[in-house]
Short mmCIF file of C-alpha atoms in Angstrom, two decimals:
data_model
loop_
_atom_site.label_atom_id
_atom_site.label_comp_id
_atom_site.label_asym_id
_atom_site.label_seq_id
_atom_site.Cartn_x
_atom_site.Cartn_y
_atom_site.Cartn_z
CA MET A 23 46.98 -17.20 -7.40
CA LYS A 24 48.18 -13.70 -6.46
CA LEU A 25 45.32 -13.44 -3.94
CA ILE A 26 46.37 -16.70 -2.29
CA ASN A 27 50.00 -15.58 -2.12
CA LEU A 28 48.91 -12.28 -0.58
CA LYS A 29 46.97 -14.09 2.15
CA ILE A 30 49.92 -16.33 2.90
CA SER A 31 52.21 -13.32 3.07
CA ILE A 32 49.93 -11.42 5.44
CA SER A 33 49.48 -14.49 7.65
CA CYS A 34 53.22 -14.94 7.91
CA VAL A 35 53.69 -11.30 8.90
CA VAL A 36 50.96 -11.52 11.55
CA LEU A 37 52.41 -14.76 12.90
CA ALA A 38 55.86 -13.22 13.10
CA LEU A 39 54.52 -10.17 14.93
CA LEU A 40 52.66 -12.36 17.42
CA LEU A 41 55.71 -14.50 18.07
CA ASN A 42 57.87 -11.43 18.57
CA ALA A 43 55.33 -10.02 21.01
CA LEU A 44 55.29 -13.12 23.21
CA PRO A 45 57.30 -12.80 26.42
CA VAL A 46 60.39 -14.98 26.48
CA ALA A 47 62.33 -16.06 29.52
CA ALA A 48 65.09 -18.68 29.19
CA GLY A 49 63.50 -19.88 25.97
CA LYS A 50 60.01 -20.24 27.46
CA GLY A 51 56.79 -18.27 27.52
CA LEU A 52 54.88 -17.12 30.59
CA ALA A 53 55.29 -19.19 33.72
CA ASP A 54 52.42 -21.63 34.18
CA PRO A 55 50.85 -21.02 37.62
CA ALA A 56 48.88 -24.26 37.32
CA LYS A 57 52.13 -26.19 37.85
CA SER A 58 52.76 -24.58 41.21
CA SER A 59 51.49 -26.51 44.22
CA VAL A 60 52.01 -23.56 46.58
CA ILE A 61 49.05 -21.69 45.06
CA ARG A 62 46.00 -22.00 47.31
CA MET A 63 43.26 -23.35 45.08
CA THR A 64 39.76 -22.06 45.78
CA PRO A 65 37.72 -24.39 48.02
CA PRO A 66 34.32 -25.58 46.78
CA ALA A 67 31.53 -23.01 46.70
CA PRO A 68 29.31 -22.89 49.79
CA ALA A 69 26.18 -25.02 49.74
CA PHE A 70 23.16 -24.55 52.00
CA ASP A 71 20.15 -26.50 53.11
CA GLU A 72 17.27 -25.18 51.03
CA SER A 73 14.89 -24.80 53.94
CA LYS A 74 17.46 -22.76 55.88
CA ARG A 75 18.23 -20.62 52.82
CA LEU A 76 14.56 -19.83 52.28
CA ALA A 77 14.12 -19.13 55.98
CA GLU A 78 16.98 -16.61 55.74
CA LEU A 79 15.22 -14.77 52.88
CA ALA A 80 11.88 -14.86 54.67
CA GLY A 81 13.54 -13.48 57.79
CA ARG A 82 15.03 -10.59 55.83
CA ARG A 83 11.64 -9.74 54.31
CA ALA A 84 10.05 -9.90 57.75
CA ARG A 85 12.62 -7.51 59.24
CA VAL A 86 12.12 -5.06 56.39
CA GLY A 87 8.37 -5.37 56.91
CA GLN A 88 8.74 -4.53 60.59
CA ALA A 89 10.70 -1.42 59.69
CA ILE A 90 8.01 -0.33 57.21
CA GLY A 91 5.09 -0.90 59.53
CA ASP A 92 1.37 -1.39 58.93
CA LYS A 93 0.79 1.92 57.15
CA GLY A 94 3.09 1.28 54.21
CA ILE A 95 4.18 -0.89 51.33
CA LEU A 96 7.64 -1.34 49.80
CA ILE A 97 8.28 -1.45 46.05
CA LEU A 98 11.55 -2.89 44.73
CA PHE A 99 12.17 -2.73 40.98
CA SER A 100 14.70 -4.94 39.26
CA THR A 101 17.66 -3.29 37.59
CA GLU A 102 16.98 -1.77 34.21
CA PRO A 103 19.25 -3.14 31.45
CA ARG A 104 22.17 -0.82 30.69
CA VAL A 105 23.14 -0.14 27.08
CA TYR A 106 26.78 -0.81 26.24
CA THR A 107 26.48 0.34 22.64
CA ASN A 108 23.62 0.51 20.16
CA ASP A 109 21.67 -2.75 20.60
CA VAL A 110 24.15 -4.43 22.95
CA ASP A 111 23.56 -4.36 26.72
CA TYR A 112 26.01 -4.68 29.54
CA GLU A 113 25.92 -8.01 31.36
CA TYR A 114 22.85 -7.95 33.57
CA ARG A 115 23.22 -7.63 37.34
CA GLN A 116 20.23 -7.58 39.66
CA GLU A 117 19.61 -4.66 42.01
CA ASN A 118 21.23 -5.47 45.35
CA ASN A 119 18.25 -5.06 47.65
CA LEU A 120 15.82 -6.99 45.47
CA TYR A 121 18.41 -9.76 45.32
CA TYR A 122 18.93 -9.49 49.09
CA LEU A 123 15.25 -10.30 49.66
CA THR A 124 14.68 -12.84 46.85
CA SER A 125 17.93 -14.18 45.28
CA LEU A 126 16.26 -13.58 41.91
CA LYS A 127 18.47 -12.49 39.01
CA GLN A 128 15.92 -11.95 36.25
CA LYS A 129 15.15 -8.53 34.83
CA GLY A 130 11.60 -7.20 34.69
CA ALA A 131 10.65 -8.45 38.15
CA THR A 132 9.09 -6.22 40.83
CA LEU A 133 8.67 -7.10 44.49
CA VAL A 134 5.99 -5.49 46.64
CA LEU A 135 5.98 -6.02 50.40
CA THR A 136 2.70 -5.39 52.20
CA PRO A 137 3.64 -6.22 55.81
CA SER A 138 0.22 -5.49 57.27
CA ASN A 139 -1.39 -8.12 55.03
CA ALA A 140 -0.97 -11.51 56.68
CA GLY A 141 -2.35 -13.28 53.61
CA LEU A 142 -0.23 -11.38 51.06
CA PRO A 143 2.91 -10.14 52.83
CA ALA A 144 4.83 -10.25 49.54
CA ILE A 145 3.77 -10.15 45.89
CA LEU A 146 6.20 -10.80 43.06
CA PHE A 147 5.29 -9.33 39.66
CA LEU A 148 7.04 -11.47 37.06
CA PRO A 149 7.17 -11.44 33.25
CA ARG A 150 5.35 -14.41 31.79
CA ARG A 151 7.66 -16.82 30.00
CA ASP A 152 7.93 -16.06 26.30
CA PRO A 153 9.36 -18.81 24.04
CA ARG A 154 10.26 -16.27 21.34
CA ALA A 155 12.26 -14.16 23.79
CA GLU A 156 13.90 -17.25 25.28
CA THR A 157 15.08 -18.25 21.81
CA TRP A 158 17.17 -15.09 21.69
CA THR A 159 18.13 -14.35 25.28
CA GLY A 160 17.78 -17.60 27.21
CA HIS A 161 15.67 -19.10 29.93
CA MET A 162 13.17 -17.06 31.93
CA TYR A 163 11.91 -18.07 35.35
CA SER A 164 8.73 -20.04 35.49
CA PRO A 165 6.52 -19.03 38.43
CA GLU A 166 7.43 -22.27 40.18
CA GLU A 167 11.16 -21.61 39.74
CA ALA A 168 10.86 -18.04 40.98
CA SER A 169 8.99 -19.22 44.03
CA GLN A 170 11.47 -22.01 44.70
CA ILE A 171 14.38 -19.55 44.54
CA SER A 172 12.79 -16.69 46.46
CA GLY A 173 10.25 -18.31 48.76
CA VAL A 174 7.60 -15.81 47.60
CA LYS A 175 4.30 -17.68 47.16
CA GLU A 176 2.19 -15.04 45.44
CA ILE A 177 3.30 -14.31 41.87
CA TRP A 178 1.33 -12.17 39.45
CA GLU A 179 1.98 -11.30 35.84
CA ALA A 180 4.22 -8.24 35.51
CA GLY A 181 1.53 -6.27 33.67
CA GLU A 182 -0.63 -6.37 36.80
CA PHE A 183 1.67 -4.03 38.71
CA GLU A 184 0.18 -0.85 37.21
CA PRO A 185 -3.47 -1.70 37.87
CA PHE A 186 -2.51 -2.90 41.35
CA MET A 187 -0.90 0.44 42.16
CA LEU A 188 -3.77 2.34 40.54
CA ALA A 189 -6.14 0.58 42.91
CA PHE A 190 -3.95 1.60 45.82
CA ARG A 191 -3.97 5.19 44.60
CA ASN A 192 -7.77 5.04 44.57
CA ARG A 193 -7.70 3.35 47.97
CA GLN A 194 -9.33 0.17 46.72
CA PRO A 195 -8.22 -3.45 47.17
CA TYR A 196 -7.19 -5.29 44.05
CA ARG A 197 -7.04 -8.89 42.90
CA PRO A 198 -6.14 -9.86 39.30
CA LYS A 199 -8.25 -12.05 37.14
CA PRO A 200 -7.36 -15.73 37.65
CA GLU A 201 -5.47 -15.98 34.35
CA LYS A 202 -3.17 -13.15 35.47
CA ILE A 203 -2.19 -14.95 38.69
CA LEU A 204 0.82 -17.09 37.85
CA LEU A 205 1.11 -18.70 41.27
CA SER A 206 -0.76 -18.31 44.56
CA SER A 207 -0.58 -19.77 48.03
CA GLY A 208 -4.36 -19.54 48.26
CA SER A 209 -4.09 -17.88 51.67
CA ALA A 210 -5.62 -14.64 50.42
CA SER A 211 -9.14 -14.14 49.19
CA SER A 212 -9.62 -14.34 45.43
CA GLU A 213 -12.60 -12.01 45.49
CA SER A 214 -12.62 -8.80 43.48
CA SER A 215 -14.77 -6.99 46.01
CA PRO A 216 -14.05 -3.28 46.55
CA THR A 217 -14.90 -3.64 50.25
CA PRO A 218 -11.89 -2.46 52.31
CA GLY A 219 -10.43 -5.30 54.32
CA SER A 220 -11.67 -8.12 52.13
CA LEU A 221 -8.19 -8.73 50.73
CA GLY A 222 -6.18 -7.83 53.77
CA PHE A 223 -5.09 -4.34 52.67
CA ASP A 224 -7.42 -2.55 55.09
CA LYS A 225 -4.75 -1.07 57.36
CA VAL A 226 -2.85 0.55 54.50
CA LEU A 227 -6.01 1.75 52.77
CA LEU A 228 -7.47 3.20 55.95
CA ALA A 229 -4.17 4.97 56.65
CA ALA A 230 -4.28 6.42 53.14
CA GLY A 231 -7.80 7.63 53.84
CA ASP A 232 -6.31 9.66 56.68
CA ASN A 233 -3.47 10.89 54.39
CA ASP A 234 -1.12 8.74 56.44
CA GLY A 235 -0.26 5.93 54.00
CA GLU A 236 3.36 5.35 53.00
CA ILE A 237 5.08 4.10 49.82
CA TYR A 238 8.70 3.03 50.34
CA LEU A 239 11.15 3.20 47.44
CA LEU A 240 14.93 3.13 47.06
CA LEU A 241 15.79 6.82 46.74
CA PRO A 242 19.44 7.19 47.80
CA GLY A 243 21.05 10.63 47.89
CA ALA A 244 19.92 13.84 46.27
CA GLY A 245 19.66 14.77 42.61
CA ASP A 246 19.54 12.44 39.62
CA SER A 247 20.49 8.84 40.39
CA MET A 248 22.22 6.75 37.73
CA GLU A 249 21.02 3.51 39.32
CA TYR A 250 17.56 4.39 40.66
CA ARG A 251 15.99 6.47 37.93
CA GLN A 252 12.86 4.35 37.61
CA GLU A 253 12.28 4.78 41.35
CA GLN A 254 12.69 8.53 40.96
CA ARG A 255 10.28 8.58 38.02
CA PHE A 256 7.74 6.56 39.95
CA ALA A 257 8.03 8.84 43.01
CA SER A 258 7.68 11.93 40.84
CA GLU A 259 4.57 10.66 39.08
CA TRP A 260 2.97 9.40 42.29
CA SER A 261 3.56 12.70 44.08
CA LYS A 262 1.68 14.66 41.40
CA SER A 263 -1.68 13.54 42.78
CA ALA A 264 -2.99 13.73 46.33
CA SER A 265 -3.37 10.01 46.93
CA GLY A 266 -3.13 9.81 50.71
CA TYR A 267 0.35 8.34 50.60
CA SER A 268 3.72 9.95 51.27
CA ILE A 269 6.88 8.74 49.55
CA LYS A 270 9.48 7.32 51.95
CA ASN A 271 13.11 6.38 51.34
CA ALA A 272 13.76 2.70 52.03
CA THR A 273 17.54 3.01 51.59
CA PRO A 274 18.32 3.55 55.31
CA ILE A 275 16.41 0.37 56.20
CA PHE A 276 18.58 -1.76 53.93
CA ALA A 277 21.76 0.08 54.84
CA GLU A 278 21.19 -0.76 58.50
CA MET A 279 20.33 -4.40 57.82
CA ARG A 280 23.10 -5.10 55.35
CA LEU A 281 25.74 -3.62 57.64
CA ARG A 282 25.61 -6.78 59.80
CA LYS A 283 26.30 -9.90 57.78
CA SER A 284 24.62 -13.23 58.47
CA ALA A 285 26.43 -16.57 58.31
CA PHE A 286 25.00 -17.05 54.80
CA GLU A 287 26.38 -13.72 53.62
CA LEU A 288 29.77 -14.34 55.20
CA ALA A 289 30.03 -17.68 53.43
CA PHE A 290 29.44 -16.04 50.04
CA LEU A 291 31.86 -13.24 50.85
CA GLN A 292 34.53 -15.68 52.01
CA HIS A 293 34.18 -17.61 48.76
CA ALA A 294 34.67 -14.39 46.77
CA ILE A 295 37.79 -13.74 48.86
CA ASP A 296 39.06 -17.28 48.27
CA ILE A 297 38.68 -16.86 44.51
CA THR A 298 40.50 -13.53 44.76
CA THR A 299 43.31 -15.12 46.79
CA GLU A 300 43.92 -17.70 44.08
CA ALA A 301 43.85 -14.98 41.42
CA HIS A 302 46.49 -12.97 43.27
CA GLU A 303 48.77 -15.94 43.72
CA ARG A 304 48.47 -17.07 40.10
CA ALA A 305 49.33 -13.54 38.99
CA TRP A 306 52.38 -13.33 41.27
CA VAL A 307 53.79 -16.47 39.70
CA ALA A 308 53.03 -15.42 36.12
CA ALA A 309 54.53 -11.95 36.63
CA ALA A 310 58.02 -13.48 36.55
CA ASP A 311 57.95 -13.59 32.77
CA ALA A 312 55.32 -10.98 31.96
CA LYS A 313 56.26 -7.98 29.86
CA TRP A 314 52.99 -6.07 30.18
CA GLU A 315 50.52 -5.41 32.98
CA TYR A 316 47.66 -6.84 30.95
CA GLU A 317 49.37 -10.24 30.96
CA VAL A 318 49.25 -10.24 34.75
CA ASP A 319 45.68 -8.92 34.71
CA ALA A 320 44.74 -11.81 32.41
CA GLN A 321 45.55 -14.27 35.19
CA VAL A 322 43.01 -12.53 37.39
CA ALA A 323 40.28 -12.58 34.75
CA TYR A 324 41.05 -16.24 33.98
CA THR A 325 40.80 -17.26 37.63
CA PHE A 326 37.54 -15.40 38.15
CA LYS A 327 35.99 -17.21 35.22
CA LEU A 328 37.61 -20.55 36.13
CA ARG A 329 36.11 -20.44 39.62
CA ASN A 330 32.67 -19.28 38.44
CA ALA A 331 32.72 -15.83 39.98
CA ASP A 332 29.79 -13.70 38.87
CA HIS A 333 32.22 -11.02 37.72
CA TRP A 334 34.69 -8.64 39.30
CA GLY A 335 33.37 -6.42 42.08
CA TYR A 336 35.17 -3.47 40.46
CA PRO A 337 37.61 -3.08 37.53
CA SER A 338 40.95 -4.67 38.40
CA ILE A 339 43.89 -2.42 39.22
CA VAL A 340 47.24 -3.82 38.07
CA GLY A 341 49.91 -1.14 38.11
CA CYS A 342 53.68 -1.54 37.91
CA GLY A 343 56.25 1.02 39.07
CA PRO A 344 54.94 4.58 38.85
CA ASN A 345 51.49 3.31 37.80
CA ALA A 346 51.10 1.95 41.35
CA THR A 347 50.94 5.54 42.60
CA THR A 348 47.60 6.12 40.79
CA LEU A 349 44.87 4.95 43.14
CA HIS A 350 42.36 3.78 40.51
CA TYR A 351 44.70 2.87 37.67
CA GLU A 352 42.62 0.54 35.46
CA GLU A 353 44.34 0.58 32.05
CA SER A 354 46.85 -2.28 32.57
CA GLN A 355 48.84 -1.03 29.59
CA GLY A 356 52.22 -0.37 31.21
CA ARG A 357 55.35 -2.47 31.10
CA VAL A 358 56.24 -4.93 33.84
CA LYS A 359 59.86 -4.35 34.77
CA PRO A 360 62.15 -6.32 37.09
CA GLY A 361 63.22 -4.18 40.01
CA GLU A 362 59.87 -2.42 40.30
CA LEU A 363 56.86 -3.07 42.51
CA LEU A 364 53.57 -4.28 41.07
CA LEU A 365 50.38 -3.23 42.88
CA MET A 366 47.31 -5.43 42.38
CA ASP A 367 43.93 -4.36 43.75
CA VAL A 368 41.39 -6.97 42.60
CA GLY A 369 38.19 -8.51 43.90
CA ALA A 370 35.93 -11.27 42.65
CA GLU A 371 32.17 -11.06 43.09
CA TYR A 372 30.23 -14.18 44.02
CA GLU A 373 26.45 -14.22 44.53
CA HIS A 374 26.50 -10.42 44.72
CA TYR A 375 29.23 -10.27 47.41
CA SER A 376 32.51 -8.63 46.49
CA ALA A 377 36.02 -9.18 47.82
CA ASP A 378 38.47 -6.28 47.87
CA VAL A 379 42.11 -7.30 48.25
CA THR A 380 45.35 -5.47 47.45
CA ARG A 381 48.91 -6.69 47.50
CA THR A 382 52.09 -4.99 46.34
CA PHE A 383 54.96 -7.28 45.43
CA PRO A 384 58.37 -7.03 43.71
CA VAL A 385 58.36 -8.18 40.11
CA ASN A 386 61.75 -9.88 40.53
CA GLY A 387 60.72 -11.47 43.83
CA LYS A 388 62.88 -9.36 46.15
CA PHE A 389 62.09 -6.02 47.78
CA SER A 390 64.82 -3.41 47.42
CA PRO A 391 65.85 -1.57 50.61
CA ALA A 392 63.88 1.56 49.63
CA GLN A 393 60.81 -0.48 48.67
CA ALA A 394 61.04 -2.43 51.93
CA GLU A 395 61.12 0.75 53.99
CA ILE A 396 57.89 2.03 52.45
CA TYR A 397 56.24 -1.39 52.58
CA GLN A 398 57.02 -1.90 56.26
CA ILE A 399 55.36 1.37 57.23
CA VAL A 400 52.18 0.39 55.40
CA TYR A 401 52.29 -3.08 56.97
CA ASP A 402 52.69 -1.63 60.45
CA ALA A 403 49.81 0.77 59.78
CA GLN A 404 47.64 -2.21 58.89
CA GLU A 405 48.59 -3.94 62.11
CA ALA A 406 47.69 -0.85 64.13
CA ALA A 407 44.35 -0.57 62.34
CA ALA A 408 43.53 -4.20 63.11
CA LEU A 409 44.33 -3.72 66.80
CA ALA A 410 41.89 -0.80 66.87
CA SER A 411 39.17 -2.92 65.23
CA ARG A 412 36.95 -4.34 67.96
CA PRO A 413 33.34 -4.13 69.12
CA GLY A 414 32.53 -0.62 70.28
CA SER A 415 35.15 1.10 68.13
CA ARG A 416 34.33 3.12 65.03
CA ILE A 417 35.82 3.25 61.55
CA SER A 418 37.27 6.64 62.48
CA ASP A 419 39.23 4.97 65.30
CA VAL A 420 40.59 2.42 62.84
CA HIS A 421 41.70 5.14 60.45
CA ARG A 422 43.26 7.22 63.21
CA ALA A 423 45.40 4.29 64.39
CA SER A 424 46.63 3.63 60.86
CA GLN A 425 47.18 7.32 60.16
CA GLU A 426 49.44 7.82 63.17
CA VAL A 427 51.74 5.02 62.06
CA ILE A 428 51.90 6.42 58.52
CA LYS A 429 52.72 9.91 59.80
CA GLU A 430 55.49 8.64 62.08
CA GLY A 431 56.95 6.50 59.31
CA LEU A 432 56.91 9.27 56.73
CA TRP A 433 58.60 11.61 59.22
CA LYS A 434 61.37 9.10 59.89
CA LEU A 435 61.94 8.63 56.15
CA GLY A 436 62.16 12.38 55.66
CA LEU A 437 59.09 12.65 53.42
CA ILE A 438 57.39 15.06 55.83
CA THR A 439 58.82 17.61 58.25
CA ASP A 440 55.90 17.92 60.67
CA ARG A 441 54.11 14.90 62.14
CA ASN A 442 51.29 17.07 63.46
CA SER A 443 50.37 18.70 60.16
CA GLU A 444 48.47 17.59 57.06
CA GLN A 445 51.71 17.06 55.13
CA TYR A 446 51.21 13.27 55.25
CA ARG A 447 48.21 13.61 52.93
CA ILE A 448 50.55 14.29 50.03
CA TRP A 449 51.55 10.62 50.26
CA PHE A 450 48.48 9.04 51.93
CA MET A 451 45.36 10.73 50.61
CA HIS A 452 42.56 8.24 51.26
CA GLY A 453 40.82 6.62 54.20
CA THR A 454 41.92 3.34 55.73
CA SER A 455 38.57 1.55 55.57
CA HIS A 456 35.19 1.24 53.90
CA TRP A 457 32.29 -1.14 54.41
CA LEU A 458 32.33 -4.28 52.26
CA GLY A 459 29.51 -6.53 51.10
CA MET A 460 27.14 -6.46 48.13
CA ASN A 461 28.95 -3.32 46.96
CA VAL A 462 32.70 -2.98 47.13
CA HIS A 463 31.96 0.32 48.92
CA ASP A 464 28.96 -1.03 50.72
CA VAL A 465 26.10 0.75 52.42
CA GLY A 466 26.21 1.64 56.09
CA ASN A 467 26.60 4.54 58.50
CA TYR A 468 30.27 5.24 59.20
CA ALA A 469 29.37 6.70 62.58
CA SER A 470 28.09 3.29 63.70
CA LYS A 471 29.95 1.47 66.45
CA LEU A 472 31.56 -1.73 65.24
CA GLU A 473 29.57 -4.87 66.00
CA PRO A 474 30.02 -8.59 65.26
CA GLY A 475 29.11 -9.33 61.65
CA MET A 476 30.36 -6.04 60.21
CA VAL A 477 32.95 -6.35 57.42
CA PHE A 478 35.27 -3.60 56.23
CA THR A 479 38.61 -3.11 54.52
CA ASN A 480 41.96 -2.31 56.09
CA GLU A 481 43.95 -0.55 53.36
CA PRO A 482 46.55 2.07 54.22
CA GLY A 483 48.96 3.10 51.49
CA ILE A 484 51.86 5.35 50.58
CA TYR A 485 52.18 6.74 47.05
CA VAL A 486 55.26 8.77 46.13
CA ARG A 487 54.05 10.20 42.84
CA ALA A 488 56.74 11.59 40.57
CA ASP A 489 54.85 14.86 40.03
CA ALA A 490 53.58 15.31 43.59
CA LEU A 491 55.89 18.19 44.48
CA GLU A 492 55.31 19.95 41.18
CA ASN A 493 51.58 20.11 41.91
CA LEU A 494 51.91 21.82 45.29
CA PRO A 495 50.82 25.49 45.41
CA LYS A 496 53.72 27.85 44.79
CA THR A 497 54.21 29.34 48.25
CA ALA A 498 57.26 30.18 50.31
CA GLU A 499 56.25 27.58 52.88
CA ASN A 500 55.96 24.86 50.24
CA GLU A 501 59.28 25.82 48.68
CA LYS A 502 60.91 25.38 52.07
CA PHE A 503 59.15 22.03 52.52
CA ILE A 504 60.23 20.79 49.09
CA GLU A 505 63.83 21.71 49.73
CA ALA A 506 63.80 19.87 53.05
CA ILE A 507 62.34 16.59 51.74
CA ARG A 508 63.97 16.58 48.29
CA PRO A 509 66.63 13.95 49.15
CA ALA A 510 64.02 11.53 50.52
CA PHE A 511 61.69 12.23 47.62
CA GLU A 512 64.38 11.38 45.08
CA LYS A 513 65.11 8.13 46.96
CA TYR A 514 61.50 6.93 47.06
CA LYS A 515 60.08 8.59 43.95
CA GLY A 516 57.83 6.32 41.90
CA ILE A 517 57.15 3.83 44.70
CA GLY A 518 53.50 3.05 45.43
CA VAL A 519 52.46 0.56 48.12
CA ARG A 520 49.00 -0.42 49.29
CA ILE A 521 48.10 -3.49 51.33
CA GLU A 522 44.41 -4.24 51.68
CA ASP A 523 42.66 -6.93 53.67
CA ASP A 524 39.05 -7.67 54.54
CA LEU A 525 38.26 -7.71 58.26
CA LEU A 526 35.26 -9.19 60.10
CA ILE A 527 34.35 -7.93 63.55
CA THR A 528 33.84 -10.83 65.99
CA SER A 529 32.58 -10.91 69.56
CA ASN A 530 36.08 -10.40 70.95
CA GLY A 531 38.03 -8.67 68.21
CA VAL A 532 38.58 -9.09 64.51
CA LYS A 533 39.08 -11.88 61.98
CA TRP A 534 41.23 -11.43 58.87
CA MET A 535 39.08 -13.01 56.15
CA THR A 536 42.04 -12.63 53.78
CA GLN A 537 44.56 -14.29 56.10
CA ALA A 538 45.42 -17.04 53.60
CA LEU A 539 47.12 -14.58 51.23
CA PRO A 540 50.78 -13.83 52.14
CA ARG A 541 51.24 -10.32 53.50
CA LYS A 542 54.61 -10.06 55.26
CA MET A 543 57.54 -9.24 53.01
CA SER A 544 59.33 -12.47 53.91
CA GLU A 545 56.19 -14.50 53.19
CA ILE A 546 55.68 -12.82 49.82
CA GLU A 547 59.30 -13.34 48.78
CA ASP A 548 59.21 -16.98 49.89
CA PHE A 549 55.92 -17.64 48.07
CA ILE A 550 57.16 -16.05 44.84
CA ALA A 551 60.43 -18.03 44.94
CA ARG A 552 58.71 -21.38 45.51
CA GLY A 553 55.82 -20.69 43.17
CA ARG A 554 57.98 -19.63 40.27
CA ARG A 555 60.44 -22.44 40.82
CA GLU A 556 57.70 -25.04 40.65
CA SER A 557 55.92 -23.43 37.70
CA SER A 558 59.07 -23.53 35.58
CA ARG A 559 59.57 -27.28 35.91
#
C-alpha cells in the first residue's frame, strides 16, 4: 500500500512539473500551425517516368566512363556504417557518388565501372539476401530489385569482389561461377578462360601490362579521411605491389559533373526546399507562444518527418537573441523572448539533395527600428548578390557585390570607421555563397564560371556579438576604433541577422528556388500576423 501511494505521489509531482513547464498564452498552449491557411503546404513529391529515370542514371555512368577512359576502372564502395554508441549505428546514408550513379541505398554494395568493356560496362557486387539478417534489420535488395532501381544488369555476389580484383592485379580476366552470379544480362561471355580479351577486359589488361592501367577511387583531400577510409585502405594495399595500375582520384570527375544539376536533380532539390519552406512557416507561427528554442526546433523536425524528408541536410540552427550571433549554434536550449530576433537556418534532405534556407524574424512579429536597420542591410546585400549572379560570373563576383553593400551599411550605422579596410569582418566573417546539392556544402570548383544548372546559396549576414570588441587584440589602433564605434555597438549589440536563399543559374540570369518563403520585412510581419491569428482560432 505504501508503494502504491509512493507511485501516485511521484506521478502527481511529475505531472505538476510538466504542466508548469508548458508554455501558456492567454490560457492556451502553443499555437497550432496546422490551423493556419497561410502556411504553404509542401506540394506532392516529384514522380518520374521509370524509363527516363533509368536513362538518367545510365547517362551519368556513361559520362563518368568517358572521363575514366579505356585504360581504367572505377570502384565505388558504399558507406560504411557509423557507430553511434556501442552496438547502435547512426541512421544509414549511402555515399553520394554511388547513389548518384545507382540510386541504391543499401550498405555493403560496391559498383565497378569498366567503360572499355561493352559487354560489362558496370558490375554491381551485392550482398546476397539473408533471412536471418532481414529479421533483425529489415529488407535487403533482391538482385531484381537492385537492377530495377539502378539499371545495372550485371550483379555478382559481394564476396566476388576480392577475387575479381585479384584477377585484375594478376592481369587476368575473371568470371564467377554461375551460382555466384545473382543476375546477368547475358551480353558478356560466361567462360572462365584466362585468354585476354575473352571477357572484354582486354584494353585494361593490356594497359596494365604496359604499366599504364588505372584504378579510380574517391580520394578527396590529403591526410586521413573520415568518410573515405576504406578507399584509402584499398589504395594503400593496392599500391604495395607493382601491379601495372596507378591509383587515380575520381573525386574531380564527380565534382565537375555534380556542379551542373539535371532536371531530375533540380526536382528533388526543389522538393527539399518546399519541405523546408513549410517547416519555416510552421515554426514562425508556433514561436508566438514558445518559451524555448527547442519548441520552435520541434516544428522543423515534425515537418521534415511529416513530409517524408530523408533527414535534415545539417543540424538545425534555431537561435534567439544573442544566440543568433553564433554562426553554427545547434543547441536550441535558449529562451525565446518577445522583442528579440530568432534566426532559423534549417534544410530538409530529400533523395540525397539538401535545402539550405535561413530566415531571421521577430518573435513578437514586429521588427524594432534597430533590428530593421540591420535586417535591411542584409536584405540589400542579398539583392546585390542576386544581380551579380548570371552566366559567366563567378562566386567571387557574387560575394564581392554582397560585401560592398554590407561594408557601406555598417559604415552608415557607425559599426566601422573605414569602408576600405577589413573592419567589416568583425561583423560579417563568412562568405556569401557555397555550392548546394547532395551536400549542403556541395562539391565543385569555386573558380568555375557560373553556368545554367548550377545551384548555390545567397547568405550574407551581420552578427553583433556581445563580446566582439573584448576579443580584439589590445592595440592603440583598436582602442581608438572601439571608442569610435562604441555608441553604435551598444545600440545594436546582440542582434544577429542572416538571410539565406538557394539560387539556380538560368540561361539569362538567376532563379530564386526559395522564392515562396517571405523575405521582405513587411512580408514577414504580415505572414506572422495572419498565421498566428488564424492558428489561435
